[in-house]
Short mmCIF file of C-alpha atoms and ligand atoms in Angstrom, two decimals:
data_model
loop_
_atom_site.label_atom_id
_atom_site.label_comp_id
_atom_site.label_asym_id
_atom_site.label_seq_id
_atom_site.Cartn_x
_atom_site.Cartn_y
_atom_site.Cartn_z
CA UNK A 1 -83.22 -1.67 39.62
CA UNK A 2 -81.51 -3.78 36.56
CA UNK A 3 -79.98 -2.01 34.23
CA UNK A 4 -78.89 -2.31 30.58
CA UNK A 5 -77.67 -0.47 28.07
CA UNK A 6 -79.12 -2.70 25.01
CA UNK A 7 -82.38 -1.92 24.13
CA UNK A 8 -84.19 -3.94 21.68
CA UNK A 9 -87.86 -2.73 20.42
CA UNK A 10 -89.49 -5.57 18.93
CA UNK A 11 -92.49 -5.02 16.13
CA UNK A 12 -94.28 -7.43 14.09
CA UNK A 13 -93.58 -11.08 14.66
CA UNK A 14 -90.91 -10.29 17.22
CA UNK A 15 -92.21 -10.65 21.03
CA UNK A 16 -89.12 -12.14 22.99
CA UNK A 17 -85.61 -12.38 22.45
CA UNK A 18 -84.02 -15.56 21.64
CA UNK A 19 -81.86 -17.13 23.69
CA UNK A 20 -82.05 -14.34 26.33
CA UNK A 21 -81.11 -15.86 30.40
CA UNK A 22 -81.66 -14.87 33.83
CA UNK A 23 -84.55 -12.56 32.76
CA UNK A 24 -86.46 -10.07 35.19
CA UNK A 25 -89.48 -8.70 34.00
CA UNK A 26 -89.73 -4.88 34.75
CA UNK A 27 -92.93 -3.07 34.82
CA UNK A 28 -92.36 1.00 34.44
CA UNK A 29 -94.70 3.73 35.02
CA UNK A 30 -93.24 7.09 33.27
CA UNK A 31 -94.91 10.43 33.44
CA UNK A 32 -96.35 9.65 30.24
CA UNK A 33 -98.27 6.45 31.47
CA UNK A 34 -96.97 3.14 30.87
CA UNK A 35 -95.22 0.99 28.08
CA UNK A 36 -96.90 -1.63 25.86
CA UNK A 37 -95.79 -4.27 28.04
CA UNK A 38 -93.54 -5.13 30.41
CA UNK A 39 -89.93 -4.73 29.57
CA UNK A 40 -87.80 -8.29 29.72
CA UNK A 41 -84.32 -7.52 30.96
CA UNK A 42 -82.02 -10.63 31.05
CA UNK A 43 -78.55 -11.24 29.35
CA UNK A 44 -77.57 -12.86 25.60
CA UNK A 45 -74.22 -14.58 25.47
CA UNK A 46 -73.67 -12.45 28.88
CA UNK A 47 -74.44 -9.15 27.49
CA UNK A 48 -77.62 -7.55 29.49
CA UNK A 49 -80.16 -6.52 27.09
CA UNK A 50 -83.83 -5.26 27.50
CA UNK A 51 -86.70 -5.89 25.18
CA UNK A 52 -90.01 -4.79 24.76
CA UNK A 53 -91.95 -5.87 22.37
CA UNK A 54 -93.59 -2.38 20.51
CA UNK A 55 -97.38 -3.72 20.06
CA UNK A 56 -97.48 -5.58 23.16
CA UNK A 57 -97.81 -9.21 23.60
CA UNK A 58 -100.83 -10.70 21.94
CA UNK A 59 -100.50 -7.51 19.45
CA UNK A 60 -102.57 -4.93 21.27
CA UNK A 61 -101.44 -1.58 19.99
CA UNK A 62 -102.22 -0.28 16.63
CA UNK A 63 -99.46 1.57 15.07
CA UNK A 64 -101.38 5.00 15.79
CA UNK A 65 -101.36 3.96 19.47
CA UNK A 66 -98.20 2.48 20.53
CA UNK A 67 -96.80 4.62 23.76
CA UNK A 68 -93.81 5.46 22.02
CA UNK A 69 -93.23 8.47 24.51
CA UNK A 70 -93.53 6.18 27.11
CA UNK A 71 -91.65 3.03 25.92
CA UNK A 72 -88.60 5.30 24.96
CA UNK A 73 -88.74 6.99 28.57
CA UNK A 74 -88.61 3.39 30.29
CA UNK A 75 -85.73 2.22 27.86
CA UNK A 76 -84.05 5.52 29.01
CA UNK A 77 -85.00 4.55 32.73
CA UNK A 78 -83.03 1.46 32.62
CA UNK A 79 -79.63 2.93 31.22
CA UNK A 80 -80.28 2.34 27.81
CA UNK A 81 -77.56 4.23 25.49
CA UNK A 82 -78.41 1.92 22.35
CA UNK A 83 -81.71 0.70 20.43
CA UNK A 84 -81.98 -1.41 18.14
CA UNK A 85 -85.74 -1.26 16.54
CA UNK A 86 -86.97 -3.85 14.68
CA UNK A 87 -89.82 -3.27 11.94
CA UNK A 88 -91.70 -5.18 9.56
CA UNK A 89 -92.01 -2.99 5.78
CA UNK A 90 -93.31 -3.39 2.25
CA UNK A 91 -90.91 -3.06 -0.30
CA UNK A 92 -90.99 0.13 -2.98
CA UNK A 93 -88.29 -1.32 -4.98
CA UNK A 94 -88.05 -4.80 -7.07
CA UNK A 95 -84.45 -5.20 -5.91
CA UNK A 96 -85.50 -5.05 -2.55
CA UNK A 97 -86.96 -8.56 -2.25
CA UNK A 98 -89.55 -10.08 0.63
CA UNK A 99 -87.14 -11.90 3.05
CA UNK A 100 -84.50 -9.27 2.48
CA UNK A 101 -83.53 -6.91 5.38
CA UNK A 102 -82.68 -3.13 4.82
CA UNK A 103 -80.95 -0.96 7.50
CA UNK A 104 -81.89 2.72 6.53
CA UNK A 105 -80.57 5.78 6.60
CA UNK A 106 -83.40 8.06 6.19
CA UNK A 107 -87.10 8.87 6.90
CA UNK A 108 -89.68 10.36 5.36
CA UNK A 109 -92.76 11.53 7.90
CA UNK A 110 -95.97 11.09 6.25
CA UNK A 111 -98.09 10.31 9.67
CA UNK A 112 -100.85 12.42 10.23
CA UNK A 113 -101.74 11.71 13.99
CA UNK A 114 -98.80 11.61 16.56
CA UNK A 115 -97.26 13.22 19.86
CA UNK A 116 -93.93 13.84 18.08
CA UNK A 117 -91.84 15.15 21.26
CA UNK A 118 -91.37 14.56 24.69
CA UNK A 119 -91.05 18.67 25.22
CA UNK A 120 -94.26 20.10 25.86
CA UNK A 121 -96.04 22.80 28.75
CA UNK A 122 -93.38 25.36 28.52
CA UNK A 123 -90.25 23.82 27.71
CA UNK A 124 -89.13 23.67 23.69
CA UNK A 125 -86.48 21.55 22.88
CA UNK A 126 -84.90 21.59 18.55
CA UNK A 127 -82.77 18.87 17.93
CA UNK A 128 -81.15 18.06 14.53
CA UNK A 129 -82.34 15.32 13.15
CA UNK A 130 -81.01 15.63 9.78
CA UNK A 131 -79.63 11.98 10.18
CA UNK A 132 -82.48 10.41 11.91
CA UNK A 133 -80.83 7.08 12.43
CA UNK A 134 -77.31 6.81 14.50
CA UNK A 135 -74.44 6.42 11.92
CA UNK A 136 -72.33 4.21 14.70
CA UNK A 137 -75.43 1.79 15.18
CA UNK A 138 -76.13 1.41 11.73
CA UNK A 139 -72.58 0.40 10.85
CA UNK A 140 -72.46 -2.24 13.17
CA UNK A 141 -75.82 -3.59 12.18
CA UNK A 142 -73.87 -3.79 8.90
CA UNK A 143 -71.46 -5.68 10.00
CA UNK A 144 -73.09 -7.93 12.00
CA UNK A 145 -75.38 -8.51 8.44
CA UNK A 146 -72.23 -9.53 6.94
CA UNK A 147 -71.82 -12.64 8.29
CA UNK A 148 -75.66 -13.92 7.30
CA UNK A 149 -74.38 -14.97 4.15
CA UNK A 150 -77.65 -16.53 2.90
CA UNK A 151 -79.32 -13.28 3.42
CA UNK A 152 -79.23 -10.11 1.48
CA UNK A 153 -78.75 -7.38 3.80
CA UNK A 154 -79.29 -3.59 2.02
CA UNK A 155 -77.30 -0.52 3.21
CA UNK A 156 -79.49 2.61 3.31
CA UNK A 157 -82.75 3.58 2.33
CA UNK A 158 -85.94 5.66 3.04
CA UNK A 159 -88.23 4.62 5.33
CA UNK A 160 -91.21 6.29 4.59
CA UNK A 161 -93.43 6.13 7.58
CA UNK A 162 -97.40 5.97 7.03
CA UNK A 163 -100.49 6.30 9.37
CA UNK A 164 -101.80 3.20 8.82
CA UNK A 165 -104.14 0.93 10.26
CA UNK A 166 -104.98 0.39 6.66
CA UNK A 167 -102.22 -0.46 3.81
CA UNK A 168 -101.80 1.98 1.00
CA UNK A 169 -103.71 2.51 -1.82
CA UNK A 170 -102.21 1.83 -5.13
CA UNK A 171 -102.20 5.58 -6.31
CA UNK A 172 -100.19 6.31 -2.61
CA UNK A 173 -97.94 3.12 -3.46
CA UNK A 174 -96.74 4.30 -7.01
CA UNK A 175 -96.30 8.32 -5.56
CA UNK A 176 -94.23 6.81 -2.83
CA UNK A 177 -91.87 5.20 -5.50
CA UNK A 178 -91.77 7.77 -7.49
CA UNK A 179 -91.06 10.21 -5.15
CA UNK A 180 -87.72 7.89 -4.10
CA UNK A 181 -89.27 6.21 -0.75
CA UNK A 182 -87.36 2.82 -0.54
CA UNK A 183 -89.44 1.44 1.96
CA UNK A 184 -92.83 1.91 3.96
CA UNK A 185 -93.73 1.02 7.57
CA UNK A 186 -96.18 2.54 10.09
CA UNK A 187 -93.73 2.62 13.24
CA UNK A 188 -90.22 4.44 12.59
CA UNK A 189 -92.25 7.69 13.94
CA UNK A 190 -92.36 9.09 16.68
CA UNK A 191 -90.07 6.51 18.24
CA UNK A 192 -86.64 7.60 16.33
CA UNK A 193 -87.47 11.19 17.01
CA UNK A 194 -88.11 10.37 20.48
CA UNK A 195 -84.86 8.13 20.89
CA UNK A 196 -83.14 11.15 19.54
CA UNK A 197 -84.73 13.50 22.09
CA UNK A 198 -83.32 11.06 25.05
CA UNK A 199 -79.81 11.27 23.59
CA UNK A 200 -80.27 7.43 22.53
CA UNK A 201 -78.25 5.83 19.89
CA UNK A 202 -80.82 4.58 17.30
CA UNK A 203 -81.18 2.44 14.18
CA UNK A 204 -83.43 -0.07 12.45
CA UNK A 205 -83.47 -3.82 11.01
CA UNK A 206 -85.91 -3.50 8.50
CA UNK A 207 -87.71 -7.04 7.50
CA UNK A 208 -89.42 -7.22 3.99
CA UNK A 209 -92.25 -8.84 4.14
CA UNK A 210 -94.16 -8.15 0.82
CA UNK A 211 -93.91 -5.28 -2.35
CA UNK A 212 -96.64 -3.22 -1.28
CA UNK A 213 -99.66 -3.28 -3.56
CA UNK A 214 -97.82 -1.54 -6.30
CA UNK A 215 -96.40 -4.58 -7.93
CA UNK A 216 -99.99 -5.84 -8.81
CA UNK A 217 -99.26 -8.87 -7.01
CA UNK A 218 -101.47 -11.01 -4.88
CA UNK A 219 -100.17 -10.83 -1.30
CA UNK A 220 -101.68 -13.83 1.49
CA UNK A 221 -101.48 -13.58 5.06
CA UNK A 222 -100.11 -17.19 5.11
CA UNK A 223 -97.02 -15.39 2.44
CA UNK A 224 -96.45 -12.30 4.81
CA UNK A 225 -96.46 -14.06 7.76
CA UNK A 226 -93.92 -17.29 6.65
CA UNK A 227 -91.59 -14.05 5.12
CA UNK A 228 -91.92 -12.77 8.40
CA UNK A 229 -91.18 -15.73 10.40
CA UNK A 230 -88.00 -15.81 8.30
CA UNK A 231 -87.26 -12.33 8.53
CA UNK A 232 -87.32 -12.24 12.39
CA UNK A 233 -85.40 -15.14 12.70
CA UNK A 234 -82.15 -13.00 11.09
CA UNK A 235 -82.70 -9.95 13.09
CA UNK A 236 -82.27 -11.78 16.10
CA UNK A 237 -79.18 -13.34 14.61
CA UNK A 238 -78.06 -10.18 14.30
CA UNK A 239 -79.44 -8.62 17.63
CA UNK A 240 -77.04 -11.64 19.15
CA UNK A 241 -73.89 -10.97 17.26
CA UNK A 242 -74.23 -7.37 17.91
CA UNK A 243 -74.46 -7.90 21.97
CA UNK A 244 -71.01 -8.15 21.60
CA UNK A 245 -69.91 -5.95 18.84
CA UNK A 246 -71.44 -2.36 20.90
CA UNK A 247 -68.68 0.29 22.54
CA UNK A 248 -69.39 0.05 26.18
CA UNK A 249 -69.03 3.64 26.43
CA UNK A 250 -70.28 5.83 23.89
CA UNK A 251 -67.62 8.96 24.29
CA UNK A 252 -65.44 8.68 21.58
CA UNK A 253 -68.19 7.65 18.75
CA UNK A 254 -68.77 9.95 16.07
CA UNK A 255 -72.71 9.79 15.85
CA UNK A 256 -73.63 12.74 18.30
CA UNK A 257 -76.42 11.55 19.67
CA UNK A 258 -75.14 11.36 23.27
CA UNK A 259 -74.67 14.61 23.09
CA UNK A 260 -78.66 15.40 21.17
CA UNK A 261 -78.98 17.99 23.53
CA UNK A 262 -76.54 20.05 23.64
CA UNK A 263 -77.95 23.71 22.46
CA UNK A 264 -81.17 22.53 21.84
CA UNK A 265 -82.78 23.81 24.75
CA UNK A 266 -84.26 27.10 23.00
CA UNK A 267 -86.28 27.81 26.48
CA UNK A 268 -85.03 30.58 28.49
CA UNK A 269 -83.58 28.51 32.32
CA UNK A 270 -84.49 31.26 34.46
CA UNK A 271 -87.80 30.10 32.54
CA UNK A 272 -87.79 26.41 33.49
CA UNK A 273 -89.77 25.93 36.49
CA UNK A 274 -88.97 23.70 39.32
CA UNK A 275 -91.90 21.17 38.20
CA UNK A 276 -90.29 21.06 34.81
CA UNK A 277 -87.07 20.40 36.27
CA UNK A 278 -88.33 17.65 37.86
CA UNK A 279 -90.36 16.25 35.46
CA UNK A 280 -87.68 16.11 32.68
CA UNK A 281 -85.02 15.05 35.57
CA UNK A 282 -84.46 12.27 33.72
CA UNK A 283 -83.80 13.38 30.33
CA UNK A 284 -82.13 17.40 30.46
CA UNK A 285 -81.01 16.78 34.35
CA UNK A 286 -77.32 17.27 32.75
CA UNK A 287 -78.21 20.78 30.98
CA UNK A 288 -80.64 22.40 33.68
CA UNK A 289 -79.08 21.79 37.00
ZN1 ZN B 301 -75.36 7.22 17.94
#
């Protein structure tokens, strides 16, 4: 099976990856059904790198029913140590500008409806997850942003992620502000908290595409669409630069999250059955065996 340890997730307005050779399309089937779509696996500038894009091709999945638990299972499957999540957001700041990207640092859960953990039928699993996005990851996203010079790239933020289908209201927009939420999406969660749970090193490229509805401002879908045509275009900028800016091996970083695991298995072993075992091979394997 191809293998890679690049992982990008691709949301609104981002279905392939640029300039990406020699591709093999990989269809997975985890024990929690299958992906959005088929995962592309092919190499930038020599690097391999797999992509799935998080709605599907054609835009299929609401943000309610993307297969996260799947799609971060099938990353995992391939050898993926590093993903790089790509999201569409409305700004809740006026210096945070449509066309702008901002790499955060922090969420804020205000779903209502989703599978939060892979754990479940008698095996409980606490990770921290006090620092939802990998510090290592988000530094080189940084850097990478750097070198866009006609961009404005923002360091940090909260990502405050909604239900959705439907936008906010205005009342919800204004609360959100006030309350210190820098930005709001509807796909940061489960999938970070899931990437965290598989020992994956996480982060997100956040691309403004509008203010919300609290700036009283008349948004198009022409507008939000040509902001994020633009947007996506400097994500995968930096999604190429950044092929060759990742450790190969993730030992001596300081993040943690290879290591996500370690005593958070609260369940008793001589409590984890053999079909457990089995089914979470993938995943604990290094812990239970
Ligand atoms: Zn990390």
């Amino acid at each position: 099976m191809v293998q890679a340890k690049i992982g990008v997730i691709g949301g609104s307005g981002l279905y392939n990856m640029e300039g990406m050779t020699d591709t093999v399309e990989v269809a997975i089937e985890t024990p929690f059904g299958r992906p959005s779509d088929v995962i592309t696996v092919g190499n930038v500038d020599g690097v391999p790198m797999a992509f799935l894009p998080r709605h599907g091709r054609g835009h299929r999945y609401s943000p309610s029913e993307v297969p996260a638990r799947a799609n971060i299972w099938a990353l995992k499957s391939l050898g993926v140590e590093w993903i790089i999540s790509v999201s569409a957001v409305g700004s809740l700041r006026e210096d945070v500008a449509p066309r702008d990207l901002l790499i955060p640092d922090q969420i804020f859960d205000r779903t209502k409806s989703r599978v939060n953990s892979f754990y479940e039928g008698g095996l409980v699993v606490h990770c921290s997850f006090a620092d939802p996005y990998c510090s290592t990851l988000r530094g080189l996203i940084l850097a990478a942003g750097q070198d866009l010079t006609d961009v404005k790239v923002h360091d940090g933020g909260t990502y405050a992620c909604m239900e959705g289908p439907l936008f906010s209201t205005k009342a919800e927009s204004n609360v959100n502000r006030k309350l210190g939420m820098d930005v709001i999406g509807m796909t940061a969660l489960p999938e970070a908290k899931l990437a965290r749970e598989a020992e994956i090193c996480y982060a997100t490229i956040a691309c403004i595409t509008d203010y919300d509805c609290w700036r009283e401002e008349a948004v198009t879908v022409d507008m939000v669409i040509a902001n994020l045509s633009a947007n996506v275009a400097n994500a995968q900028r930096i999604l190429r630069s950044l092929a060759h800016s990742l450790p190969a091996d993730r030992t001596h970083q300081h993040c943690g999250c290879a290591s996500a695991l370690d005593h958070a298995i609260m369940t008793d072993p001589a409590l984890i059955t053999d079909e457990l075992k089995e089914r979470y091979q993938l995943l604990i394997g290094r812990y239970i065996s």
